[in-house]
Tab-separated table of C-alpha atoms in Angstrom:
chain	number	residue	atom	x	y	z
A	865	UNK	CA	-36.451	-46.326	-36.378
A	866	UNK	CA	-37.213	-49.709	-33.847
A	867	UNK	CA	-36.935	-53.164	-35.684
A	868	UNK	CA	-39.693	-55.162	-34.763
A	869	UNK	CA	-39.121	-58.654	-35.118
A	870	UNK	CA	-41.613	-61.508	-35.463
A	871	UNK	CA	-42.293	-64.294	-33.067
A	872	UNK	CA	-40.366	-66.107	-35.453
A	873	UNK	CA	-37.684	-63.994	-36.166
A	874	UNK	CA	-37.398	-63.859	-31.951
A	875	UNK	CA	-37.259	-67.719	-31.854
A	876	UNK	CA	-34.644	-68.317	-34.283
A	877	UNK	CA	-32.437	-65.308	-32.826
A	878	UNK	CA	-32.741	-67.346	-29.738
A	879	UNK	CA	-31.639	-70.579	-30.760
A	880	UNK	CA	-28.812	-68.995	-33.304
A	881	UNK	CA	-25.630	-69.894	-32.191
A	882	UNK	CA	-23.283	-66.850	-33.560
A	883	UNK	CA	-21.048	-64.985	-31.274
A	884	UNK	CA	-23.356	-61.689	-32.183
A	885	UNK	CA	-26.146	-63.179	-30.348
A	886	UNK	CA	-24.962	-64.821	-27.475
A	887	UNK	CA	-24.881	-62.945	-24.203
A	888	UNK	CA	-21.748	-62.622	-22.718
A	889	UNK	CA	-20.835	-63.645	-18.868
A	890	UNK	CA	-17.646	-64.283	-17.484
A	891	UNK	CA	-17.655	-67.633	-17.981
A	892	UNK	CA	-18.471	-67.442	-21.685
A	893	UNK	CA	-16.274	-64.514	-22.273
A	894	UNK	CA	-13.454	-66.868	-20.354
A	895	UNK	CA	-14.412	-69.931	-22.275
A	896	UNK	CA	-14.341	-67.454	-25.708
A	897	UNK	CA	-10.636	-66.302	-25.407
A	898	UNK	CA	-9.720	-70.085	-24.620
A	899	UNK	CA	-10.818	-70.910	-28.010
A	900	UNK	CA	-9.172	-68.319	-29.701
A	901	UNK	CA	-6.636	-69.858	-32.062
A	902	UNK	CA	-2.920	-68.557	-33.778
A	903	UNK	CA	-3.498	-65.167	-35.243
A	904	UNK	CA	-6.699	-64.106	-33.518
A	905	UNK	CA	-5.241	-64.810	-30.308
A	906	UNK	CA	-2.296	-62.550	-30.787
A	907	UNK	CA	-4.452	-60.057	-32.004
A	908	UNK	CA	-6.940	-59.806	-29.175
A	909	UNK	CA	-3.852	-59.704	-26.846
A	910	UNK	CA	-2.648	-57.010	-28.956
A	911	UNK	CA	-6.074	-55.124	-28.947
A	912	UNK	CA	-6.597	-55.612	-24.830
A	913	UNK	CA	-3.108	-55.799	-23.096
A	914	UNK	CA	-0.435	-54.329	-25.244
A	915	UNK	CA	-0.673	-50.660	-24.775
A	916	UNK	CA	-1.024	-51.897	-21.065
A	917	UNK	CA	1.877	-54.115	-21.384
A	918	UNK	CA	3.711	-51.074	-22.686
A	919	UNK	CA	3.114	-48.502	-20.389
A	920	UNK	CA	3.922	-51.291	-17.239
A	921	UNK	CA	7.449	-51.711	-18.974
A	922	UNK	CA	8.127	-47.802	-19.693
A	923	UNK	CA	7.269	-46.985	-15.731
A	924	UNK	CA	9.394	-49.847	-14.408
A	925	UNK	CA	12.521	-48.499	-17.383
A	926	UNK	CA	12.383	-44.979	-15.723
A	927	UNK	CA	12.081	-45.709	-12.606
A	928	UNK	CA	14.624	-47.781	-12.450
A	929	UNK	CA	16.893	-45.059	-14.127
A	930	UNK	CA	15.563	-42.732	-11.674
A	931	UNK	CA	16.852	-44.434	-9.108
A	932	UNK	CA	19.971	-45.359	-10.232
A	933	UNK	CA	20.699	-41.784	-11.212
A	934	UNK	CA	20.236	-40.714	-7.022
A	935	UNK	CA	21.989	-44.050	-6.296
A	936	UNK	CA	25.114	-43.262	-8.915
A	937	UNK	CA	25.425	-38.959	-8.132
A	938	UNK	CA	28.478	-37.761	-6.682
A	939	UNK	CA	28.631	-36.520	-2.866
A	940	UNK	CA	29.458	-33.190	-2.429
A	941	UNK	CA	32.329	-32.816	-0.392
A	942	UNK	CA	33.777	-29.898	-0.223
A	943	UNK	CA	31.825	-26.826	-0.899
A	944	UNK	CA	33.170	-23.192	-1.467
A	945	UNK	CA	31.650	-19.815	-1.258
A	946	UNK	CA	33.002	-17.084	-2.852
A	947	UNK	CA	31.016	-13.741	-1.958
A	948	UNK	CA	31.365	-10.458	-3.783
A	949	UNK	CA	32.870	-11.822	-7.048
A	950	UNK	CA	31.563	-12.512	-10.161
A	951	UNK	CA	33.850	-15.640	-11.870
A	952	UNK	CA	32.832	-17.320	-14.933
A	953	UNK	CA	30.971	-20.683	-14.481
A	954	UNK	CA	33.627	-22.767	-17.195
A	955	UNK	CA	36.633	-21.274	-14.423
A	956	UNK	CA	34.869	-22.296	-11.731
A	957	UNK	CA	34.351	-25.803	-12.935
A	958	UNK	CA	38.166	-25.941	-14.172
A	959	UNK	CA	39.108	-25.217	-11.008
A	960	UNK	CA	36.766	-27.509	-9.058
A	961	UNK	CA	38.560	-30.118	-11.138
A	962	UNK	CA	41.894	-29.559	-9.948
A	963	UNK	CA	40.869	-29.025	-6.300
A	964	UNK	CA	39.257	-32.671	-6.877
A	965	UNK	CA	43.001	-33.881	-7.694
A	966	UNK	CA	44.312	-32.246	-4.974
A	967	UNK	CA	42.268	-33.830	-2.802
A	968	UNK	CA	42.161	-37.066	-4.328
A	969	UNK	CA	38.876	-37.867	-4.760
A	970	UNK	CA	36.864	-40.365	-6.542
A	971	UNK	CA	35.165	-38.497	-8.542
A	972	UNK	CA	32.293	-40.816	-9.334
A	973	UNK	CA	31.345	-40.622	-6.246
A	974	UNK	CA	32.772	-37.688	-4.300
A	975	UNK	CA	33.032	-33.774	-6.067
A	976	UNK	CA	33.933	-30.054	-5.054
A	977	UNK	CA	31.774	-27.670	-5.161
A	978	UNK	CA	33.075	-23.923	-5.799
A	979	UNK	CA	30.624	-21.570	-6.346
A	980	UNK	CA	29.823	-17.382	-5.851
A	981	UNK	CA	26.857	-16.079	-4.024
A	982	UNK	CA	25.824	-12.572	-4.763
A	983	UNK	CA	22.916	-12.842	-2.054
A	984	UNK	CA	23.145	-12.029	1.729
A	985	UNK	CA	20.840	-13.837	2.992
A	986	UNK	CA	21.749	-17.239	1.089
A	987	UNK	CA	25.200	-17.086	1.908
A	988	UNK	CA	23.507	-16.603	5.645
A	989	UNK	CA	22.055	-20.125	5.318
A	990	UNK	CA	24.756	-21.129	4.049
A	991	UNK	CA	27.179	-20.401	6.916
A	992	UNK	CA	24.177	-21.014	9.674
A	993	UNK	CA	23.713	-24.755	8.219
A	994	UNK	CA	26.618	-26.200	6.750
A	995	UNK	CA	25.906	-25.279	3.657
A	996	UNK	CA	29.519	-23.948	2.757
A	997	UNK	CA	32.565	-25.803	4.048
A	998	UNK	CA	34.999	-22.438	3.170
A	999	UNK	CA	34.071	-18.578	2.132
A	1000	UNK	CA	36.299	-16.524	0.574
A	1001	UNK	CA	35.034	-13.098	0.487
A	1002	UNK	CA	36.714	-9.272	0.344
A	1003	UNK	CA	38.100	-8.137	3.930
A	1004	UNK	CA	34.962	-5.798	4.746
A	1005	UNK	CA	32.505	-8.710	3.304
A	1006	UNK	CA	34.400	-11.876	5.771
A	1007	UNK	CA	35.015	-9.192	8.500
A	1008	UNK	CA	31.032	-9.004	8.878
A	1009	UNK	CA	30.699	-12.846	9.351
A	1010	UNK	CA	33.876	-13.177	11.464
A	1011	UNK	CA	32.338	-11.338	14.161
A	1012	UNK	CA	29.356	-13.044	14.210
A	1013	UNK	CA	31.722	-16.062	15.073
A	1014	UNK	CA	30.937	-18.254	11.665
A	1015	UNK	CA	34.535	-19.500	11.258
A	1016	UNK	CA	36.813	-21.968	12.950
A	1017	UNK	CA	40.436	-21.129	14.511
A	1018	UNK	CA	42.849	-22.617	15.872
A	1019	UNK	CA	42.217	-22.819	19.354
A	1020	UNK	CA	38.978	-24.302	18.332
A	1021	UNK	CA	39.840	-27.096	16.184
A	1022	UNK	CA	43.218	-28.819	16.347
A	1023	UNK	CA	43.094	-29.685	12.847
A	1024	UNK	CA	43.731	-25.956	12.147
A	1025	UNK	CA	47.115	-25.773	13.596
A	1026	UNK	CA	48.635	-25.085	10.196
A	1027	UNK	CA	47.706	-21.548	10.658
A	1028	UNK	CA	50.316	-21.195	13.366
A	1029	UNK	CA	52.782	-22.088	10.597
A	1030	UNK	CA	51.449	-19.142	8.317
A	1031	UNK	CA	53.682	-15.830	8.126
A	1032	UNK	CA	51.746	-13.475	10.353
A	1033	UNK	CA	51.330	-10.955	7.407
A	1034	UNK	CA	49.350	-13.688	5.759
A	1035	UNK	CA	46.672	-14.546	8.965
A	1036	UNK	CA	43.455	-12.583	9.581
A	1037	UNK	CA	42.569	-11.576	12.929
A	1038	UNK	CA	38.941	-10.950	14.039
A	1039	UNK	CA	37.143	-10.187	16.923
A	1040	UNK	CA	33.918	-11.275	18.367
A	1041	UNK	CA	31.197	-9.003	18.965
A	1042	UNK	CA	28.160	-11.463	19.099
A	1043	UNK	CA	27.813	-13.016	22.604
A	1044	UNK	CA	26.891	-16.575	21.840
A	1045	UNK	CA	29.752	-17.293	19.484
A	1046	UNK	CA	32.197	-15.636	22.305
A	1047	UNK	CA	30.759	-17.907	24.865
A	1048	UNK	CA	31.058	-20.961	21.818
A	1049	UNK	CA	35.165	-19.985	21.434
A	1050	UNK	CA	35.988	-18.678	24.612
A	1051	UNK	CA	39.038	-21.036	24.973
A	1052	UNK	CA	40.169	-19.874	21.699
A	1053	UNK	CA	43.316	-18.269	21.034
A	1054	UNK	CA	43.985	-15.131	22.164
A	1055	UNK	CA	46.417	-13.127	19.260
A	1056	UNK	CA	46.034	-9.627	20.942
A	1057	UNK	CA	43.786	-6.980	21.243
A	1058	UNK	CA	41.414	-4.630	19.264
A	1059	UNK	CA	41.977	-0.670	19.970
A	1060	UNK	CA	38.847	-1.240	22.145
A	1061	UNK	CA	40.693	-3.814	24.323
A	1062	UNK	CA	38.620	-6.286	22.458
A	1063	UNK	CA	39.619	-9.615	21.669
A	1064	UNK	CA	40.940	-11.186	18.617
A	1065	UNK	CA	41.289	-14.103	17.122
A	1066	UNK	CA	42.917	-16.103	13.627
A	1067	UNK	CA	39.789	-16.899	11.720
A	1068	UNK	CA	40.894	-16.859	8.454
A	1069	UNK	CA	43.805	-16.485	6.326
A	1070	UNK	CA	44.411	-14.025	3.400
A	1071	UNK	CA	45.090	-15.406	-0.010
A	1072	UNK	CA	47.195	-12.099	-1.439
A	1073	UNK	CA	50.729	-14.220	-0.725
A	1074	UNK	CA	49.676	-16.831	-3.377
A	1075	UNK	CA	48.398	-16.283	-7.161
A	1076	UNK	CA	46.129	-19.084	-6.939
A	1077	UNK	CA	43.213	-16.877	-6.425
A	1078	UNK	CA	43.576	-14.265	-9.200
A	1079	UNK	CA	45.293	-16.691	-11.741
A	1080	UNK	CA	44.156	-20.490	-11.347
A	1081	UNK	CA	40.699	-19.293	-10.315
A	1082	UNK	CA	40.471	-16.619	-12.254
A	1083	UNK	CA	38.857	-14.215	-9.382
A	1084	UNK	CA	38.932	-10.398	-9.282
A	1085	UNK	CA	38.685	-9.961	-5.532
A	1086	UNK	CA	41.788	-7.191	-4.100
A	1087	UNK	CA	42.947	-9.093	-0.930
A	1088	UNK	CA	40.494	-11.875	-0.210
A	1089	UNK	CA	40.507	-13.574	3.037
A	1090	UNK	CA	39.521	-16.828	3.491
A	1091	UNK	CA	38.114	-19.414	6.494
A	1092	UNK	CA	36.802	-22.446	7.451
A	1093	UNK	CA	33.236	-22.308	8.269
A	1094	UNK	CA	31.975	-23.154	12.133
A	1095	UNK	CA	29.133	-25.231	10.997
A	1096	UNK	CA	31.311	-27.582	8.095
A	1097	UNK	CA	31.172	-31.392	8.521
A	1098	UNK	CA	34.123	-31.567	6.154
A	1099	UNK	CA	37.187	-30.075	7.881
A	1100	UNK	CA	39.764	-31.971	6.553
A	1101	UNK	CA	38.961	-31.559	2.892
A	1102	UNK	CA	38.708	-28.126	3.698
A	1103	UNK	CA	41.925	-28.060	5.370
A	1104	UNK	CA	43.651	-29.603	2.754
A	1105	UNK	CA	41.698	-26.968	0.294
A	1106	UNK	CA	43.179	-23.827	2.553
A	1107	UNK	CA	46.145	-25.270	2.418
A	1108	UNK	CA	46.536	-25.284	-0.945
A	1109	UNK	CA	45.713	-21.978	-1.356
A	1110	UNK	CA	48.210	-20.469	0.553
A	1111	UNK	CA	51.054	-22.238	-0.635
A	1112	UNK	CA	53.506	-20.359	-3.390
């Protein structure tokens, strides 16, 4: 129902002086917050800009943790593929701590990464991009890679001279069946030949001389071979990791 109002009524509204009937610009509104005194200042800060104030503060807090957390995690430096076993997570951690020691890393900043892949065409990306600095795998399982030319030897890499110091009963010879990786290792060295006349060459090492695998690790894998990966950016920590593994 409208109020109607009397020419009076209208004329004293209009010369009334209250807050309720004064219209509000910017420059009243700007002059009314000036005059606001002790408590009712606080609270029409707290009514207007504190949930703002609040929300400001909780973006800038995690973003700053968010940031620091990518600044602050450790570099993977050495990662491990193991293909065709299935060892439990907990082992594979222990173990990626004692690699870390034997590499001496800082391990705020730098960590090994041993893991298994039960999938063919991950550990393919894997190999194909640096993904994996080492596989161990069963014979049949590496043999499929070898040939495809995915691991380093020494005639390829001087830092892989140590495997001219391995017993020969403990070095795995491959050969080469896919053209481009010949052509990529052609001044490899030569070990022999295949029954074919083939070519063949030391790209890995087996780990059946030393317990490391079966007992440290805790893997299940009869005779696993193991090799440096062509596409690695971390040779020498994976050196060091080979190494390791084949000693007594």
């Amino acid at each position: 129902m409208a109020i109607n109002f009397s020419e009076e009524d209208k004329e004293k509204i209009k010369n009334d002086k209250s807050e309720i009937y004064t219209r509000r610009t910017e420059e009243t509104y700007a002059e009314y917050v000036k005059s606001l005194k002790g408590k009712n200042k606080r609270r029409y800060f707290a009514d207007y800009y504190l949930k703002f104030v609040i929300i400001a503060i909780a973006v800038i807090t995690g973003t700053i943790f968010f940031i620091r957390d990518i600044a602050t995690k450790p570099s993977i430096v050495l990662s491990v593929a193991i293909d065709g076993d299935a060892i439990k997570s907990a082992d594979l951690a222990k173990f990626a701590e004692i690699i870390e020691d034997e590499l001496n890393l800082d391990t705020e900043h730098e960590k090994a990464d041993i893991f298994c892949v039960a999938d063919d065409g991950q550990l393919q990306a894997l190999l194909y991009t640096g993904g994996a600095d080492v596989l161990i795998a069963p014979e049949e399982k590496f043999q499929k890679w070898a040939e495809k030319g995915c691991f380093m030897e020494p005639g390829s890499k001087e830092g892989l001279s140590f495997y001219n110091d391995l017993p020969e009963e403990q070095k795995y010879y491959s050969e080469y069946t896919d053209g481009e990786s010949t052509e990529n290792i052609k001044d490899g060295k030569e070990a022999g030949q295949g029954q074919d006349g083939s070519k063949l060459y030391n790209c890995g090492i087996y780990l059946t001389g030393t317990d490391k695998y079966t007992n440290e690790l805790g893997g299940y894998i009869t005779g696993p071979v193991a090799g440096i990966v062509s596409s690695s950016e971390n040779m020498d920590y994976a050196v060091t990791f080979l190494k390791y593994m084949a000693r007594d």
